[in-house]
Structure formats: structure tokens, C-alpha cells
């Protein structure tokens, strides 16, 4: 796959593979990416790129300026691994039991470093490229923390760009979405408070289990009956706890929890309001109290049209129109790059990781990033930079 890869990047393939394997062998969880961050910072510094550490703890930012233009763009990679026990047996498998790069952030980091190295040595552009290496994409919103700690005040940019590998999409292909690409990920807990009693004397209590069961059922009408059918959303109840050891006690309370996914904040508002209504109504019907704690998680990841069109153009030039997919549906998964897209225009693309054979799916214990796409992904970053910061 050496379609349109610049020669220096072709030559750096083995270096990027070695770097990726080293990161894969030493996975670090959210906000603990010390070794990874230090490696990234050392790599950037040794290529003469102004390097900053410390945002969100382990975050690293590189800034590369050329020419006189005030234009600036940000390219972002994530560095964290997952609490997954790797089942792969290849030499670069995780050295740390129970931790694994099962989402390919090792590859994302290596691709962006490859692009940074190339741009520092050969890049033809006028303006500033900001390389963002963020911690904690998987669970704790490292992007949000970097923003809260002043990322875009210290490094002002006109647009932000992200890329995630996508198993199932053939290597050599990319996908671009105009608009939503990933969903929000909200969480909720419902505490149902009844009145405990002897199981043989239910009239003396208020059964939170029966009320909870009714709540689980009633919640199934939120998506089907309150949303516009053209608005996609999921409400999944994934937790239900009540009772203890005893078979003869009606417990005093039940706890229910789950997740909501949608592509528009307005839809999240409608869902939350419907859940409040149902909690109040079902609780009243059963003579118990039901308290909803609805927590907004990652917002929907929504590409802006102008930037999506530009990225699509860059990709079409790089891999051809047939390999630049615009027909893929958005994913109901979530991505904390959404926080960056709330601050700045930008676009998050998927790069094909190859057919997901042998369990090579994201978050699967047999997953591995595809080394054959490292230089292709780096080339996308390079071409995007040279397009957005075109030298006069
Ligand atoms: Zn990921
Ligand atoms: Zn992931």
C-alpha cells in the first residue's frame, strides 16, 4: 500500500511499526499515560518541535510553526489503553496483565508522530500545526480536561481534526461523515425507594421491585413513543439491583441503571424529560419514590460540513473516490473528541483497519492495530495540513 505515500514516510515505516509495537507492549490506562507521554514528548522534541507536557496531567502538545500566516489547525491522537486482558500471543503483546491497547490508540499515536516528523522535516505549509496527544479517551474525557485546562487558549486553532481506526472497513479506505459520526453516551441511575416487609405479608410494605420492573418496561416506550422516528436513539437498562441474601424479605429499595445514546443534544433533552415523567408516574402508581439521576456523558461527535467536505477532498486525492466512503452509518459508540468539536469546527474520520478477522474488533481481547495503515494515516495528516495551511 504505497499509493501516494511520500518517500520519507515510506522510509519511516519500520520506525513507526517499532514505535507502535513498543506502545502496544506498554499500555497505560486513563490519566496514567506517563511512559507514553514521555515517549511522545521526547520524539517531538528530538524533531525540533516545540513541546508542552502537563495539560490534563499526561497530555502532550506539540506546536510547529512555519511562515507568517496566523492560520492554525490541530491534529489529535489519543494515548490511553483499556482494562482488557490481551489474548494475542505475538511478541508485542501487552506486558501488563489486564491492560491492553484494544482500541488502537497505540496506532493513532504512532501515525500522528509519523506525520509530525515528516512535517517538521519536509512540510510545505504556512501557519501553525498543533499536535494534540490526549489522555483518557476511553472513559474519563481527557479531551474535556485538556480544554478546561486551557488547551485552546494556549494553542488557538481554526479547526480540529481526529482519526480513529475502523475494523471492518478495508485497509486503504477511509470514511467521512457529514454531520454526526458518533453518539452521545449518557448514564443514568434510578433509585426506587419503597418500604421493606416480610415477603409473606406484602400488604405491610411498598415493593420497590415490582415498581422497578414496571419502570424497566415503561422506559421502553421512551424511544418508541416520544421521539421523532427519524431521530436515532438507544435507551438500554443494564443494571438492576435489589434484595440481598434472603428469600423472604421484600427489600426497601431497588437501583436501576443504564445508558442513553443519541446524535443530537435536543434528543437527549427529550429523553431525559420523558424519563423524569415516567419515574414520577410509575412511582405514584406503586406508592414508592423513584429518583432519576441523569448524567450527560460524552456529547455526540458531529463533524462540521465545511471541514467534512475538505477532509473528503483530501482523502479523495489520496486514495480515490471509491476508497473515500461517505455511505457508512454513524456509530452508536461515543468518542470524547466530541468535546473538541463543541469548541472548534472540524472533522473526525475513520481509517479502515482491515476486515475484522479473528476477533480483531475494537475492545476485543484479540484486537490489534493494522501496521499496514500507519504510513497511510500519517500521510492523511500531512496532506490535510498542507491543504488547510496551503503555502502561498
Ligand atoms: Zn478508541
Ligand atoms: Zn475505545
Coordinates of C-alpha atoms and ligand atoms in Angstrom, one line a residue:
X1 CA 0.0 0.0 0.0
X2 CA 2.4 2.7 -1.2
X3 CA -0.3 4.5 -3.2
X4 CA 0.6 8.1 -2.6
X5 CA 2.8 7.9 0.5
X6 CA 5.7 10.4 0.4
X7 CA 9.1 8.6 0.2
X8 CA 10.3 9.8 3.6
X9 CA 7.2 8.4 5.2
X10 CA 7.6 5.1 3.3
X11 CA 11.2 5.0 4.7
X12 CA 10.0 5.6 8.2
X13 CA 7.6 2.6 8.1
X14 CA 9.7 0.3 10.2
X15 CA 10.4 3.0 12.7
X16 CA 6.7 3.6 13.1
X17 CA 6.0 -0.1 13.4
X18 CA 8.6 -0.5 16.1
X19 CA 7.2 2.6 18.0
X20 CA 3.7 1.2 17.7
X21 CA 4.7 -2.2 19.0
X22 CA 6.5 -0.6 21.9
X23 CA 3.4 1.4 22.9
X24 CA 1.3 -1.7 22.4
X25 CA 3.5 -3.7 24.7
X26 CA 3.3 -1.0 27.4
X27 CA -0.4 0.0 27.6
X28 CA -1.4 2.6 30.2
X29 CA -4.9 3.4 31.5
X30 CA -6.6 6.8 31.6
X31 CA -4.5 9.7 33.1
X32 CA -1.7 7.2 33.8
X33 CA 0.0 7.6 30.3
X34 CA 3.3 8.7 31.9
X35 CA 5.6 6.4 29.9
X36 CA 3.6 7.0 26.7
X37 CA 3.5 10.8 27.2
X38 CA 7.2 10.9 27.9
X39 CA 8.0 8.9 24.8
X40 CA 5.8 11.2 22.7
X41 CA 7.4 14.3 24.1
X42 CA 10.9 13.0 23.6
X43 CA 10.0 12.1 20.0
X44 CA 8.6 15.6 19.3
X45 CA 11.5 17.4 21.0
X46 CA 14.1 15.4 19.1
X47 CA 12.5 16.5 15.8
X48 CA 12.7 20.2 16.8
X49 CA 9.1 20.6 17.6
X50 CA 8.1 22.9 20.5
X51 CA 6.7 20.5 23.1
X52 CA 4.5 21.0 26.1
X53 CA 3.6 18.5 28.8
X54 CA 1.2 18.6 31.7
X55 CA -2.2 19.5 30.3
X56 CA -4.6 17.0 31.8
X57 CA -1.6 15.6 33.6
X58 CA -0.2 13.3 31.0
X59 CA -1.3 15.2 27.8
X60 CA 1.3 16.3 25.4
X61 CA 1.0 19.2 22.8
X62 CA 3.5 19.9 20.0
X63 CA 3.4 23.2 18.1
X64 CA 5.1 23.5 14.7
X65 CA 5.1 27.0 13.1
X66 CA 6.1 27.8 9.5
X67 CA 5.9 31.0 7.5
X68 CA 3.9 34.0 8.6
X69 CA 0.2 33.0 8.3
X70 CA -1.9 33.3 11.5
X71 CA -3.8 30.2 10.5
X72 CA -3.6 27.2 12.8
X73 CA -5.1 23.7 12.9
X74 CA -5.0 21.0 15.5
X75 CA -4.5 17.3 14.8
X76 CA -5.4 15.0 17.7
X77 CA -4.4 11.4 18.8
X78 CA -5.4 9.5 21.9
X79 CA -2.9 7.6 24.0
X80 CA -4.8 5.5 26.6
X81 CA -5.4 1.8 26.7
X82 CA -8.2 -0.3 28.2
X83 CA -8.6 -2.6 31.2
X84 CA -8.7 -5.7 28.9
X85 CA -6.7 -8.9 29.3
X86 CA -5.0 -9.4 25.9
X87 CA -5.3 -12.8 24.3
X88 CA -2.9 -12.2 21.5
X89 CA 0.4 -14.1 21.6
X90 CA 2.5 -12.1 19.2
X91 CA 5.8 -10.7 20.5
X92 CA 4.4 -7.1 21.1
X93 CA 1.5 -8.3 23.3
X94 CA 0.9 -6.4 26.4
X95 CA 3.5 -6.8 29.2
X96 CA 0.9 -5.7 31.7
X97 CA -1.7 -8.2 32.8
X98 CA -5.2 -6.8 32.5
X99 CA -4.2 -3.8 30.4
X100 CA -4.3 -3.6 26.6
X101 CA -4.3 -1.3 23.6
X102 CA -7.6 -2.8 22.4
X103 CA -8.8 0.3 20.6
X104 CA -5.7 1.1 18.5
X105 CA -4.7 4.3 20.3
X106 CA -1.1 3.0 20.0
X107 CA -1.6 3.2 16.2
X108 CA -3.2 6.7 16.4
X109 CA -0.2 8.0 18.5
X110 CA 2.3 6.4 16.1
X111 CA 0.5 7.9 13.0
X112 CA 0.5 11.4 14.4
X113 CA 4.1 11.2 15.4
X114 CA 5.0 10.0 11.9
X115 CA 3.2 13.0 10.5
X116 CA 4.8 15.4 12.9
X117 CA 8.3 14.1 12.0
X118 CA 7.5 14.4 8.3
X119 CA 6.0 17.9 8.6
X120 CA 9.0 19.1 10.7
X121 CA 11.5 17.9 8.1
X122 CA 9.6 18.3 4.8
X123 CA 6.3 20.0 5.4
X124 CA 5.3 22.7 2.9
X125 CA 2.7 24.8 4.8
X126 CA 2.2 28.3 6.1
X127 CA 0.8 28.6 9.6
X128 CA 0.8 26.5 12.8
X129 CA 0.1 22.8 13.3
X130 CA -0.8 21.8 16.8
X131 CA -0.3 18.1 17.6
X132 CA -2.5 17.0 20.5
X133 CA -1.8 13.8 22.3
X134 CA -4.6 13.4 24.8
X135 CA -5.0 11.0 27.8
X136 CA -8.1 9.2 28.8
X137 CA -10.3 9.0 25.7
X138 CA -11.9 5.8 26.8
X139 CA -13.7 6.7 30.0
X140 CA -12.7 9.9 31.6
X141 CA -12.9 12.6 28.9
X142 CA -9.2 13.6 28.7
X143 CA -10.2 15.9 25.9
X144 CA -12.6 17.8 28.1
X145 CA -10.0 18.1 30.8
X146 CA -7.4 19.5 28.4
X147 CA -9.9 22.0 27.2
X148 CA -10.8 23.0 30.7
X149 CA -7.2 23.5 31.5
X150 CA -6.8 26.0 28.6
X151 CA -5.8 23.9 25.6
X152 CA -7.4 26.2 23.0
X153 CA -6.4 29.4 24.9
X154 CA -2.7 28.4 24.9
X155 CA -2.9 26.9 21.4
X156 CA -5.6 28.8 19.4
X157 CA -6.6 26.9 16.3
X158 CA -9.2 27.4 13.5
X159 CA -10.2 23.8 13.3
X160 CA -9.6 20.4 15.0
X161 CA -9.2 17.0 13.3
X162 CA -9.4 13.5 14.6
X163 CA -9.0 10.0 13.2
X164 CA -10.0 6.6 14.5
X165 CA -9.2 3.2 13.0
X166 CA -12.3 1.2 12.0
X167 CA -12.2 -2.6 11.9
X168 CA -14.4 -4.0 9.2
X169 CA -13.5 -1.1 6.8
X170 CA -10.9 -2.4 4.4
X171 CA -7.3 -1.1 4.8
X172 CA -6.8 1.6 2.2
X173 CA -10.2 3.0 2.7
X174 CA -11.5 5.9 4.8
X175 CA -14.9 7.0 5.9
X176 CA -16.1 10.6 6.3
X177 CA -19.5 11.7 7.8
X178 CA -21.1 15.0 7.0
X179 CA -22.7 15.7 10.5
X180 CA -23.0 13.1 13.3
X181 CA -20.4 10.3 13.3
X182 CA -20.6 9.1 16.9
X183 CA -23.4 9.2 19.5
X184 CA -23.5 10.8 23.0
X185 CA -23.0 8.4 25.9
X186 CA -25.2 9.5 28.9
X187 CA -25.6 7.4 32.1
X188 CA -28.5 7.2 34.5
X189 CA -29.4 5.7 37.8
X190 CA -32.8 5.4 39.3
X191 CA -33.2 4.9 43.0
X192 CA -36.6 3.3 43.8
X193 CA -37.4 3.7 47.5
X194 CA -40.3 1.6 48.8
X195 CA -40.9 0.1 52.2
X196 CA -39.4 -3.3 53.2
X197 CA -41.6 -6.0 54.5
X198 CA -41.9 -9.7 55.2
X199 CA -42.3 -11.5 51.9
X200 CA -45.4 -13.3 53.2
X201 CA -47.0 -10.0 54.2
X202 CA -46.6 -7.7 51.2
X203 CA -49.5 -5.5 52.3
X204 CA -47.3 -4.2 55.1
X205 CA -44.7 -2.8 52.6
X206 CA -44.3 -1.0 49.3
X207 CA -42.5 -3.3 46.9
X208 CA -39.6 -1.4 45.0
X209 CA -39.0 -4.5 42.9
X210 CA -42.4 -4.5 41.3
X211 CA -42.2 -0.8 40.8
X212 CA -38.7 -1.2 39.3
X213 CA -39.9 -3.9 36.9
X214 CA -42.7 -1.6 35.8
X215 CA -40.1 1.2 35.3
X216 CA -37.9 -1.0 33.1
X217 CA -40.9 -1.8 31.0
X218 CA -42.2 1.7 30.8
X219 CA -38.8 3.1 29.8
X220 CA -39.0 1.0 26.6
X221 CA -41.7 3.5 25.4
X222 CA -39.3 6.5 25.5
X223 CA -37.6 5.9 22.2
X224 CA -40.6 4.3 20.5
X225 CA -43.3 6.8 21.6
X226 CA -41.7 10.1 22.4
X227 CA -39.0 10.6 19.7
X228 CA -39.4 11.5 16.1
X229 CA -38.9 8.2 14.4
X230 CA -36.2 9.8 12.2
X231 CA -34.1 10.6 15.3
X232 CA -32.0 7.5 16.2
X233 CA -31.5 6.8 19.9
X234 CA -31.0 3.9 22.3
X235 CA -32.1 3.6 25.9
X236 CA -30.6 0.5 27.4
X237 CA -31.2 -0.6 31.0
X238 CA -28.1 -2.6 32.0
X239 CA -28.3 -2.7 35.8
X240 CA -31.0 -3.7 38.3
X241 CA -30.1 -4.4 41.9
X242 CA -32.5 -5.3 44.7
X243 CA -32.6 -7.6 47.7
X244 CA -29.9 -9.5 49.5
X245 CA -29.4 -13.0 50.7
X246 CA -32.9 -13.6 52.0
X247 CA -35.7 -15.2 50.0
X248 CA -38.3 -14.0 52.5
X249 CA -37.7 -10.2 52.6
X250 CA -39.2 -7.6 50.3
X251 CA -36.3 -5.1 50.1
X252 CA -36.7 -1.4 50.9
X253 CA -35.1 -0.2 47.7
X254 CA -34.1 -1.1 44.2
X255 CA -31.4 0.5 42.0
X256 CA -31.7 0.6 38.2
X257 CA -29.1 2.0 35.8
X258 CA -28.3 2.2 32.1
X259 CA -27.1 4.3 29.2
X260 CA -28.6 6.6 26.6
X261 CA -27.2 7.2 23.1
X262 CA -28.4 9.8 20.6
X263 CA -26.9 12.1 18.0
X264 CA -28.5 15.4 19.0
X265 CA -28.5 17.3 22.4
X266 CA -32.2 18.1 21.8
X267 CA -32.9 14.4 21.7
X268 CA -31.1 13.9 25.0
X269 CA -33.3 16.6 26.5
X270 CA -36.5 14.9 25.3
X271 CA -35.3 11.6 26.6
X272 CA -34.4 12.9 30.0
X273 CA -37.7 14.7 30.3
X274 CA -39.6 11.6 29.4
X275 CA -37.7 9.5 31.9
X276 CA -38.5 12.0 34.6
X277 CA -42.2 11.8 33.8
X278 CA -42.2 8.0 33.7
X279 CA -40.3 7.8 37.1
X280 CA -42.8 10.2 38.7
X281 CA -45.9 8.4 37.2
X282 CA -44.8 4.8 37.8
X283 CA -43.7 5.7 41.4
X284 CA -47.0 7.3 42.1
X285 CA -48.9 4.2 40.7
X286 CA -46.9 1.9 43.0
X287 CA -46.8 4.2 46.1
X288 CA -43.0 4.4 46.1
X289 CA -40.4 7.1 45.3
X290 CA -38.3 7.0 42.2
X291 CA -35.4 9.4 41.8
X292 CA -33.7 9.8 38.4
X293 CA -30.1 10.8 38.3
X294 CA -29.4 11.5 34.6
X295 CA -25.8 12.4 33.8
X296 CA -24.6 13.8 30.5
X297 CA -21.5 11.9 29.3
X298 CA -19.6 12.5 26.1
X299 CA -21.7 14.6 23.7
X300 CA -22.4 13.5 20.2
X301 CA -19.5 13.8 17.8
X302 CA -20.7 16.0 15.0
X303 CA -18.5 17.0 12.1
X304 CA -19.0 20.4 10.6
X305 CA -20.0 20.4 6.9
X306 CA -17.2 22.6 5.5
X307 CA -14.5 20.7 7.3
X308 CA -16.0 17.3 6.4
X309 CA -16.1 18.4 2.7
X310 CA -12.4 19.5 2.9
X311 CA -11.3 16.2 4.5
X312 CA -13.3 14.3 1.9
X313 CA -11.4 16.2 -0.8
X314 CA -8.1 15.5 0.7
X315 CA -8.9 11.8 1.0
X316 CA -10.3 11.6 -2.5
X317 CA -7.0 13.0 -3.7
X318 CA -5.1 10.5 -1.6
X319 CA -6.9 7.2 -2.0
X320 CA -9.5 7.9 -4.7
X321 CA -13.3 8.5 -4.5
X322 CA -14.1 4.7 -4.3
X323 CA -12.0 4.4 -1.2
X324 CA -13.4 7.5 0.4
X325 CA -16.6 6.2 1.9
X326 CA -19.4 8.5 2.6
X327 CA -22.1 5.8 2.8
X328 CA -21.3 4.4 6.3
X329 CA -23.8 4.9 9.0
X330 CA -22.7 6.8 12.2
X331 CA -21.8 4.6 15.2
X332 CA -23.8 4.4 18.4
X333 CA -20.4 4.3 20.2
X334 CA -19.1 7.5 21.7
X335 CA -15.8 9.5 21.4
X336 CA -14.5 12.3 23.6
X337 CA -13.2 14.1 20.5
X338 CA -16.8 15.4 20.6
X339 CA -15.7 17.9 23.3
X340 CA -13.1 19.4 20.8
X341 CA -15.8 19.6 18.1
X342 CA -18.0 21.5 20.5
X343 CA -15.3 24.2 20.7
X344 CA -14.0 24.3 17.2
X345 CA -15.1 23.3 13.7
X346 CA -13.6 20.1 12.5
X347 CA -13.9 16.6 11.3
X348 CA -13.3 13.1 12.7
X349 CA -12.6 10.4 10.1
X350 CA -12.4 6.6 10.2
X351 CA -9.4 4.9 8.7
X352 CA -10.0 1.3 7.6
X353 CA -8.2 -1.2 9.9
X354 CA -9.0 -4.1 7.6
X355 CA -11.5 -6.9 7.8
X356 CA -12.2 -7.8 11.4
X357 CA -11.0 -11.3 11.2
X358 CA -10.1 -13.4 14.3
X359 CA -11.9 -11.1 16.7
X360 CA -10.0 -8.0 15.6
X361 CA -12.8 -5.7 16.7
X362 CA -12.4 -2.6 18.9
X363 CA -12.2 -3.5 22.6
X364 CA -11.8 -7.2 21.8
X365 CA -9.0 -9.1 23.6
X366 CA -7.8 -10.3 20.1
X367 CA -7.7 -6.8 18.6
X368 CA -4.6 -5.3 17.1
X369 CA -3.9 -2.1 15.1
X370 CA -3.0 -2.8 11.5
X371 CA 0.6 -1.8 10.9
X372 CA 0.0 -1.6 7.2
X373 CA -2.0 1.6 7.6
X374 CA 0.5 3.5 9.7
X375 CA 2.1 5.5 6.9
X376 CA -1.2 5.9 5.1
X377 CA -2.8 7.5 8.2
X378 CA 0.3 9.7 8.7
X379 CA 0.0 10.8 5.0
X380 CA -3.6 11.8 5.6
X381 CA -2.4 14.1 8.4
X382 CA 0.3 15.5 6.2
X383 CA -2.0 16.1 3.2
X384 CA -4.6 17.6 5.4
X385 CA -2.1 20.1 6.9
X386 CA -0.7 21.1 3.5
X387 CA -4.3 21.6 2.3
X388 CA -5.6 23.6 5.2
X389 CA -2.4 25.6 5.7
X390 CA -1.6 25.9 2.0
X391 CA 1.6 27.8 1.4
X392 CA 1.1 30.8 -0.9
Ligands
LIG1 ZN1 -10.6 4.4 20.6
LIG2 ZN1 -12.2 2.5 22.5

